[in-house]
PDB file of C-alpha atoms in Angstrom:
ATOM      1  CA  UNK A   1      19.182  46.593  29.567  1.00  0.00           C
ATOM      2  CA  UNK A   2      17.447  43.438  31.019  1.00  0.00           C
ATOM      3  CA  UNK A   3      14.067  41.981  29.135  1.00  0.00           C
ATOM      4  CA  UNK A   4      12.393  38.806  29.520  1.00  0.00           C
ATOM      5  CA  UNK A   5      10.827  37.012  26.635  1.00  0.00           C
ATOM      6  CA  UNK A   6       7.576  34.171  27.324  1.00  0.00           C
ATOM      7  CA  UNK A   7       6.070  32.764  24.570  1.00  0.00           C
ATOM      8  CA  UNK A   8       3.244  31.785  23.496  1.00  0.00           C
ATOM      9  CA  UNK A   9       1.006  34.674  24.989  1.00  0.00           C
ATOM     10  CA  UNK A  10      -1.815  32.581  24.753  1.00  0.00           C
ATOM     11  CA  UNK A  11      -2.738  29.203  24.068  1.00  0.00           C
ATOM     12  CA  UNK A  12      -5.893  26.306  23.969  1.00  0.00           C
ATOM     13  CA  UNK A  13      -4.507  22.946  24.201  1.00  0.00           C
ATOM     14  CA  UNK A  14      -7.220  19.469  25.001  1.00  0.00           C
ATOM     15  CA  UNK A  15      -6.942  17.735  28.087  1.00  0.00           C
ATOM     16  CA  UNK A  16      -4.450  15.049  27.892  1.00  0.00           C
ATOM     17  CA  UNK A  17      -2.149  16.459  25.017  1.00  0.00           C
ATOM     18  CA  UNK A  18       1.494  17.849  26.057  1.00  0.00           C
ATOM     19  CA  UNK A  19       2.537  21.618  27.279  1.00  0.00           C
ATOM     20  CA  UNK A  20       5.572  23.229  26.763  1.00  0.00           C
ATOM     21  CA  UNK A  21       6.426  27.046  27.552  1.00  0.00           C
ATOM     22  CA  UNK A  22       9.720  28.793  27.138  1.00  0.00           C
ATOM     23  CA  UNK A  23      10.856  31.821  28.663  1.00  0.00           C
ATOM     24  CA  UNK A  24      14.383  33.299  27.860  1.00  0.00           C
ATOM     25  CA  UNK A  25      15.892  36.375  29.677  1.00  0.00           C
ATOM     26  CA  UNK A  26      18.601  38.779  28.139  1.00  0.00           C
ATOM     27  CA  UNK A  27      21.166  41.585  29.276  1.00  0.00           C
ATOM     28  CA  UNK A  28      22.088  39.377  32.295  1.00  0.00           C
ATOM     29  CA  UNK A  29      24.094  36.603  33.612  1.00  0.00           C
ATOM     30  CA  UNK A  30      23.452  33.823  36.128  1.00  0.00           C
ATOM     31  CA  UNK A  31      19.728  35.125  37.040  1.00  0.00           C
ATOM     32  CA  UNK A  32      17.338  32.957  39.644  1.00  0.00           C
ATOM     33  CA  UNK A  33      14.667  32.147  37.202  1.00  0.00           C
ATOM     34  CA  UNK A  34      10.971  31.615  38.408  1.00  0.00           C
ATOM     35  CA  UNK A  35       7.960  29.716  37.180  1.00  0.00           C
ATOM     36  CA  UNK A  36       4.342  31.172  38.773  1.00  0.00           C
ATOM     37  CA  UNK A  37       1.053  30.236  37.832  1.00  0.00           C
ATOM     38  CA  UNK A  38      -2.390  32.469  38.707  1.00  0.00           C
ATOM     39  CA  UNK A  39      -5.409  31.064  38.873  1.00  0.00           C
ATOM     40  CA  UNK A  40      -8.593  32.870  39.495  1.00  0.00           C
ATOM     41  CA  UNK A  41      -9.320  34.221  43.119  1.00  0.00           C
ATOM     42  CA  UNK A  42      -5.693  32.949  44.241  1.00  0.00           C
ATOM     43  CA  UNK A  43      -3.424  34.728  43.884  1.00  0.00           C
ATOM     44  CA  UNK A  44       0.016  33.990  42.842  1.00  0.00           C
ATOM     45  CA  UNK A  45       1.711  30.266  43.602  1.00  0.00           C
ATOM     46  CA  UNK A  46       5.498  29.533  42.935  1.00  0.00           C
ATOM     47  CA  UNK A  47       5.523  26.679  40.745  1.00  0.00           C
ATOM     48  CA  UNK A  48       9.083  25.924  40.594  1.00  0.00           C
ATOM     49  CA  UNK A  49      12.678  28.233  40.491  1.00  0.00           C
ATOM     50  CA  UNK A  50      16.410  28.193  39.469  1.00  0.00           C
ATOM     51  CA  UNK A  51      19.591  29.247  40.755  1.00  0.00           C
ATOM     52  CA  UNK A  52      21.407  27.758  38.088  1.00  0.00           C
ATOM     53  CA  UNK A  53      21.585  25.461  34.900  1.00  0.00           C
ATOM     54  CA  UNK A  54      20.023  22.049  35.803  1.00  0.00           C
ATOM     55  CA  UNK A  55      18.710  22.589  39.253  1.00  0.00           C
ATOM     56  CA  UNK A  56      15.192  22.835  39.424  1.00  0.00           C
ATOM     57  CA  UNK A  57      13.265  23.708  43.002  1.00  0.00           C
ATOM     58  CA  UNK A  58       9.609  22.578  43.021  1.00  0.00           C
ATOM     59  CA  UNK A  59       7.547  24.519  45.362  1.00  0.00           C
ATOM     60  CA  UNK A  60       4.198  22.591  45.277  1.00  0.00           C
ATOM     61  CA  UNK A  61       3.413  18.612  43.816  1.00  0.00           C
ATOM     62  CA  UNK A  62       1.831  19.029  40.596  1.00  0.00           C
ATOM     63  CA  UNK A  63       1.418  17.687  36.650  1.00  0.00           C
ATOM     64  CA  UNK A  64       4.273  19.567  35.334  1.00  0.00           C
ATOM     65  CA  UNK A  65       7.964  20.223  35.615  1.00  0.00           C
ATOM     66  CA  UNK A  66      10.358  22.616  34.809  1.00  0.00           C
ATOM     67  CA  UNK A  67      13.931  22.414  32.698  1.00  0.00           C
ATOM     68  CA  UNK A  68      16.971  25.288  32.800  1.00  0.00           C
ATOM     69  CA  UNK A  69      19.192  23.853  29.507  1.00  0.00           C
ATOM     70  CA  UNK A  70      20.801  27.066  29.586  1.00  0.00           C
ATOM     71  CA  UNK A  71      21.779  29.584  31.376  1.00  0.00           C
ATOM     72  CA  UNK A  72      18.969  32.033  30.807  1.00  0.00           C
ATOM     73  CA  UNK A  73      16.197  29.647  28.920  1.00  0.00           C
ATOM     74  CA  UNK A  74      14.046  28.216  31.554  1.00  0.00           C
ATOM     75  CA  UNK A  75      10.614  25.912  30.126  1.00  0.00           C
ATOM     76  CA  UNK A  76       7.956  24.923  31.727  1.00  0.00           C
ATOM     77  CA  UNK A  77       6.531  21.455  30.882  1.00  0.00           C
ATOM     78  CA  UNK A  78       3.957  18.593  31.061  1.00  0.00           C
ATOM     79  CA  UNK A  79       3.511  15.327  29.403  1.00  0.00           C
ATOM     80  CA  UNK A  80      -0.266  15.237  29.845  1.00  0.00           C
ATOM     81  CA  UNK A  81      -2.619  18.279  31.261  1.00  0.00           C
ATOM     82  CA  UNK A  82      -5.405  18.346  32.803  1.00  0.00           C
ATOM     83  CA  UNK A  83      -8.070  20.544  33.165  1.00  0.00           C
ATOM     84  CA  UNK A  84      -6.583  22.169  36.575  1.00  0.00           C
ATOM     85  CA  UNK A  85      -3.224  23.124  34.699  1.00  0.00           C
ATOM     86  CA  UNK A  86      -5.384  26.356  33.380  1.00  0.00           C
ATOM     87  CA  UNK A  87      -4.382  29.626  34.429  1.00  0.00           C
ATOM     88  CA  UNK A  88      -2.051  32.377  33.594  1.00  0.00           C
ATOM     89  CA  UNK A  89       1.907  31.438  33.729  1.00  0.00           C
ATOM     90  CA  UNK A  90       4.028  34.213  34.363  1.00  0.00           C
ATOM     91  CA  UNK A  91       8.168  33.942  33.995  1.00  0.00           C
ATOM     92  CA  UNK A  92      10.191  36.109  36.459  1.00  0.00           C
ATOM     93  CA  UNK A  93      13.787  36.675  37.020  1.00  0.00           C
ATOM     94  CA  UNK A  94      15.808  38.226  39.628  1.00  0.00           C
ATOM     95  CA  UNK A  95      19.538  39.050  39.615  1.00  0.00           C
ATOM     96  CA  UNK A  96      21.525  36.786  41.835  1.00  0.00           C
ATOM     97  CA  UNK A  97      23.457  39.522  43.757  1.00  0.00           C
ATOM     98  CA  UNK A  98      21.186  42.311  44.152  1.00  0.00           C
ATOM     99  CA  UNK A  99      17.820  40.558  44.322  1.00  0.00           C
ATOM    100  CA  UNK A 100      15.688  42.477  46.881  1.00  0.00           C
ATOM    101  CA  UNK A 101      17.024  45.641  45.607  1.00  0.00           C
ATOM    102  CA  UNK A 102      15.302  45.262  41.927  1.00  0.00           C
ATOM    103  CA  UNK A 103      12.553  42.765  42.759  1.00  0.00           C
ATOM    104  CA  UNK A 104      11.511  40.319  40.783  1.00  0.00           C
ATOM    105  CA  UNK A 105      11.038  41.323  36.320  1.00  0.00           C
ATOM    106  CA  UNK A 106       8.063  39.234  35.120  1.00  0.00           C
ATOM    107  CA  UNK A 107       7.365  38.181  31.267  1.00  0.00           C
ATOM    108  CA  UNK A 108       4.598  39.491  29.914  1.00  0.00           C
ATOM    109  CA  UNK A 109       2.791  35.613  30.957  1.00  0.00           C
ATOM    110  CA  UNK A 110       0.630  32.760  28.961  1.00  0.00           C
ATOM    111  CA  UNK A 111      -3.252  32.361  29.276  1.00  0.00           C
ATOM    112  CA  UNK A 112      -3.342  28.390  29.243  1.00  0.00           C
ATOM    113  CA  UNK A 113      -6.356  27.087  28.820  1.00  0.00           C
ATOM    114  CA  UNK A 114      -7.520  23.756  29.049  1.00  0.00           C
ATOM    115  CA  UNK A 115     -10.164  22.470  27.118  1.00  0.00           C
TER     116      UNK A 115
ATOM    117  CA  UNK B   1       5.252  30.059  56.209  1.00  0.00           C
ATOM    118  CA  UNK B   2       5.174  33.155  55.439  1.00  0.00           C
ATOM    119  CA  UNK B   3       2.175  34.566  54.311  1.00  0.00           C
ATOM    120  CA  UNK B   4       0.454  37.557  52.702  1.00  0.00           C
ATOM    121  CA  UNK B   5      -2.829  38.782  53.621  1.00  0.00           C
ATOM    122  CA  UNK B   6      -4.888  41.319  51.440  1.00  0.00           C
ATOM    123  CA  UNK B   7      -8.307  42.280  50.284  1.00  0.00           C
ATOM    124  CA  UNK B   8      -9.276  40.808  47.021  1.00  0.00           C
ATOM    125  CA  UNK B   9     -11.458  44.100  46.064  1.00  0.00           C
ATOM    126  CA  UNK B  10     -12.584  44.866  43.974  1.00  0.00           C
ATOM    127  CA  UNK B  11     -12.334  48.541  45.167  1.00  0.00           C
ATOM    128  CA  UNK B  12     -14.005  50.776  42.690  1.00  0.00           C
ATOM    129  CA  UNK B  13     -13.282  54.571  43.544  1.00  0.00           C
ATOM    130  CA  UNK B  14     -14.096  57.540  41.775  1.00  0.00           C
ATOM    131  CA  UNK B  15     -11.341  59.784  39.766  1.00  0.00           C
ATOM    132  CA  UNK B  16      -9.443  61.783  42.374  1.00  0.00           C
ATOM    133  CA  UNK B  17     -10.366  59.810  45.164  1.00  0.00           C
ATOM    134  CA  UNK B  18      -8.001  58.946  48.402  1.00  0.00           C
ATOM    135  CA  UNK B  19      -6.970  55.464  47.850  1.00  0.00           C
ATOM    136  CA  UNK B  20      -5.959  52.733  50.659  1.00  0.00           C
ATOM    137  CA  UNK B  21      -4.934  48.957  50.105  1.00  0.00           C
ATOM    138  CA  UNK B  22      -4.012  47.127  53.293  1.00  0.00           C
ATOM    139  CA  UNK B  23      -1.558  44.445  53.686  1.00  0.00           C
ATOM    140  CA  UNK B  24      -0.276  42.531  56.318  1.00  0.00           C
ATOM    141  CA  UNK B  25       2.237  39.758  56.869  1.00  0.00           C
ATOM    142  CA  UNK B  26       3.421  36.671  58.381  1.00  0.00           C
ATOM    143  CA  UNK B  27       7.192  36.499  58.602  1.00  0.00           C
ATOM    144  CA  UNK B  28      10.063  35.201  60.548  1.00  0.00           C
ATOM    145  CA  UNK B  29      13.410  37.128  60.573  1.00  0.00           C
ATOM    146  CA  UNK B  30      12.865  40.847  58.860  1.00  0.00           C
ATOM    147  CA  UNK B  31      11.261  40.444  54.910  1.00  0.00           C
ATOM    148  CA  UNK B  32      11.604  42.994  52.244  1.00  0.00           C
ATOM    149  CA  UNK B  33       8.287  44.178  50.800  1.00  0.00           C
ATOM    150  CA  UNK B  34       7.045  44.807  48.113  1.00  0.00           C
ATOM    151  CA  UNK B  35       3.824  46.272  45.684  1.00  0.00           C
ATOM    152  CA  UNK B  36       3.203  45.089  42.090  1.00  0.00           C
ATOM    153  CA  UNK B  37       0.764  45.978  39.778  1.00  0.00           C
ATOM    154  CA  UNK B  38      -0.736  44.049  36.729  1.00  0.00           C
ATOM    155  CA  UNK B  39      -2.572  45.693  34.302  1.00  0.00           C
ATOM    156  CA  UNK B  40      -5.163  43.802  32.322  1.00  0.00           C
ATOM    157  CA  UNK B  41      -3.509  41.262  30.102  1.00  0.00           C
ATOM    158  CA  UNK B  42       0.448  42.012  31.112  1.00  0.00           C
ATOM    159  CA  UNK B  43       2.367  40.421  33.401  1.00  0.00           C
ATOM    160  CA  UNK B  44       3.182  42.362  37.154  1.00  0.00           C
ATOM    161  CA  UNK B  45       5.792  45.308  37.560  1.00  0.00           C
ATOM    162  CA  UNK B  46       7.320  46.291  40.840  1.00  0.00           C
ATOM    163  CA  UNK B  47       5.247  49.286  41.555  1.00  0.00           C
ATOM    164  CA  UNK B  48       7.188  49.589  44.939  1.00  0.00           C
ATOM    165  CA  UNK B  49       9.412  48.849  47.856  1.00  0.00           C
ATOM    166  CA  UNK B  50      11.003  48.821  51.405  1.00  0.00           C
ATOM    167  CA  UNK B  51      13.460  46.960  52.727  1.00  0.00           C
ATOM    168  CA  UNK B  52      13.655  47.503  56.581  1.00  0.00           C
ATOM    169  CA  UNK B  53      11.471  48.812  59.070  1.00  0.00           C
ATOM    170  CA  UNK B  54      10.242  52.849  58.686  1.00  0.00           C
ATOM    171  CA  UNK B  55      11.456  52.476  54.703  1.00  0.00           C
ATOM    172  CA  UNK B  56       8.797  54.426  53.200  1.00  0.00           C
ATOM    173  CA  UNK B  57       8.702  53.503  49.236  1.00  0.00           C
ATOM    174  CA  UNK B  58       7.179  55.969  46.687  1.00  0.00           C
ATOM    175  CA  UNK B  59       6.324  56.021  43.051  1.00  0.00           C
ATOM    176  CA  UNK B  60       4.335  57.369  40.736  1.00  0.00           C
ATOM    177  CA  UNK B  61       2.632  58.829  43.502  1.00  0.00           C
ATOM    178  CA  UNK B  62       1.794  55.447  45.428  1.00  0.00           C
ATOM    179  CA  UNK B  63       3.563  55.309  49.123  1.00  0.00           C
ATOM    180  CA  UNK B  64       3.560  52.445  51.586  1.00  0.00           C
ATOM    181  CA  UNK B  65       5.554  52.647  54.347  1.00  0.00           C
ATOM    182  CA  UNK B  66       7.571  49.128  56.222  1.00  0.00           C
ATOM    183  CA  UNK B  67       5.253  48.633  59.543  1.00  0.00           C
ATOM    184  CA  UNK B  68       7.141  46.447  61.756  1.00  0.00           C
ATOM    185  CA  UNK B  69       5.006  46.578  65.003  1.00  0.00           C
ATOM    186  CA  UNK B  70       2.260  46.146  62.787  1.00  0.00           C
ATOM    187  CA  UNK B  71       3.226  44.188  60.447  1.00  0.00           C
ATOM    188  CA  UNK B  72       2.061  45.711  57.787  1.00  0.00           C
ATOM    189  CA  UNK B  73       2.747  47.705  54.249  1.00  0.00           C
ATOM    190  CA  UNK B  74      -0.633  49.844  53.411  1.00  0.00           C
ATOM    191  CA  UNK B  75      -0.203  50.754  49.469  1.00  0.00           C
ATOM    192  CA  UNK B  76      -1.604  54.870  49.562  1.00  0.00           C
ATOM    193  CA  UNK B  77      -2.416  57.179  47.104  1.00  0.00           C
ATOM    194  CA  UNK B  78      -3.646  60.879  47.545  1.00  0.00           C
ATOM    195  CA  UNK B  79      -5.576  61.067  43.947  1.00  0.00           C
ATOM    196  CA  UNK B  80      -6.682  57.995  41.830  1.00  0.00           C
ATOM    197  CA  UNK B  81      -6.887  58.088  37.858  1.00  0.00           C
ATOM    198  CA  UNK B  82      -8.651  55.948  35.651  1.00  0.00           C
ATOM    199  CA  UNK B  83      -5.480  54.734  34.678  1.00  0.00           C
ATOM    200  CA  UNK B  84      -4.319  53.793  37.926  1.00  0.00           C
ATOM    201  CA  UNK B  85      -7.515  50.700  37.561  1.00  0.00           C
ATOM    202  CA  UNK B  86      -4.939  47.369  38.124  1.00  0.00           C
ATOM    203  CA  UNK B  87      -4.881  44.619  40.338  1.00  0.00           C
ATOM    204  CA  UNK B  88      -2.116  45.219  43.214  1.00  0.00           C
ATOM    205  CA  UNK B  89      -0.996  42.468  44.595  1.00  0.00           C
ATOM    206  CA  UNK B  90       1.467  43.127  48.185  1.00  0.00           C
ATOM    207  CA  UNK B  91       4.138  40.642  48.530  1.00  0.00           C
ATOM    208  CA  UNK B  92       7.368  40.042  50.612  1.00  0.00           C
ATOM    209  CA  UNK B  93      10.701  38.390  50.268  1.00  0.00           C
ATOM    210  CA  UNK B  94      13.108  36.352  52.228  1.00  0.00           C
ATOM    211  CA  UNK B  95      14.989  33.116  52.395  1.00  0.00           C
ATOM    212  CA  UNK B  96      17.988  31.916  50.726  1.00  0.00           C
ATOM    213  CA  UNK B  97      16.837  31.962  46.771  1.00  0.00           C
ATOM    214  CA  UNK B  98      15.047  35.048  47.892  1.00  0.00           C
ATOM    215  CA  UNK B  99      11.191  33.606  47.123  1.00  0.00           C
ATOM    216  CA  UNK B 100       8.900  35.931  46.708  1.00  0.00           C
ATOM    217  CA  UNK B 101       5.551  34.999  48.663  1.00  0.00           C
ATOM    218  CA  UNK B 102       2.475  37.369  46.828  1.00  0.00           C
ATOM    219  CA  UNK B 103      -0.592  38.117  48.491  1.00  0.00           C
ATOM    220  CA  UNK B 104      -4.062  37.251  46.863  1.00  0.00           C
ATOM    221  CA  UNK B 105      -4.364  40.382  45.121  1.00  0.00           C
ATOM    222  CA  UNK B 106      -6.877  43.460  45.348  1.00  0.00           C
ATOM    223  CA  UNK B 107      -8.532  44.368  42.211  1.00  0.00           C
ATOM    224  CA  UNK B 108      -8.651  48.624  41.519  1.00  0.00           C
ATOM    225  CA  UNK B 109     -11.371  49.986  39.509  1.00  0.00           C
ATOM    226  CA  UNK B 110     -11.596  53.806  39.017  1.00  0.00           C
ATOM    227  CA  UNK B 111     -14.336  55.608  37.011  1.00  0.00           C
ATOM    228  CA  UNK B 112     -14.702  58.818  35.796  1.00  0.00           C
TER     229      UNK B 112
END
């Protein structure tokens, strides 16, 4: 069967200082891979997705990026944060085939907070 | 764009009671829709879904049924538990990397 691994679950880093988050998914091949973030009162906002190692879709300008080194690893990244980077960061995957059949799997997510 | 529109709640009912979340949507071409859930502190599960218009989707006792002239997918449920207290969030899908657009979210409380 298919899981999805984020780590850390939760995590207080200082404005300015660098962010990196790793999610991994197992028990399938070739997934679309998808960053989200959550912030308080609005909902859900793509950050960035994958269809495939190196290529990297950014949905809205921001401080942070996203890397796909392998085929199912997907990280989440920024060089310096800033107090608006806060929120809750949740992973997702969906099979490349079948995708609106199963929906989107989610990670379990990160509480970021900026302090 | 596509959008998702929803009420952020929070809807606090009491145990048993007849529950009703509405959604609607902006959307060109035909989207497939969708209900999550997140309990407190976990990421979202697909709760539901319909693909074309009339679909009704069930589980675990939630329905919502695809709205077309509407445009819209209410999330239903005959008799609320205390466990059923989540935030729902109604979403839809299209496009060519099949993007998920989520809708603000409606925050479920139900007391004894």
């Amino acid at each position: 069967s298919q899981t999805i691994h984020q780590w850390p679950a939760t995590l207080v880093q200082p404005v300015g200082s660098p962010l990196s988050l790793e999610c991994t998914v197992e028990g399938t091949s070739n997934p679309n891979l998808y960053w989200y973030r959550q912030a308080a009162g609005r909902g859900l906002q793509l950050l960035f997705y994958s269809v495939g190692i190196g290529q990297i879709s950014s949905e809205v300008p921001q401080n942070l990026s996203a890397s796909r080194p392998q085929d199912r690893q997907f990280i989440l990244s920024s060089k310096k944060l800033l107090l608006s980077d806060s929120g809750f960061y949740l992973c997702a995957w969906s099979d490349r085939d079948t995708p609106l059949v199963y929906g989107y799997t989610f990670g379990s997510g990160t509480r970021l907070t900026v302090v | 764009g596509d959008s998702v529109t929803q009420m952020e709640g929070p809807v606090t009912l009491s145990e048993e009671a007849f529950l009703t979340i509405n959604c609607t949507y902006t959307a060109t071409g035909y989207p497939s829709l969708f209900w999550y859930v997140q309990y407190p502190g976990e990421g979202l599960q697909l709760l539901l879904k319909a693909t074309k218009a009339d679909d009704k989707g069930s589980n675990k006792g939630f329905e919502a049924t695809y709205r077309k002239e509407t445009t819209s997918f209410h999330l239903e449920k005959g008799s609320v538990q205390v466990s059923d207290s989540a935030v729902y969030f109604c979403a839809l899908s299209q496009g060519g990397y099949q993007k998920v657009t989520f809708g603000i979210g409606t925050k479920l409380q139900v007391i004894p």
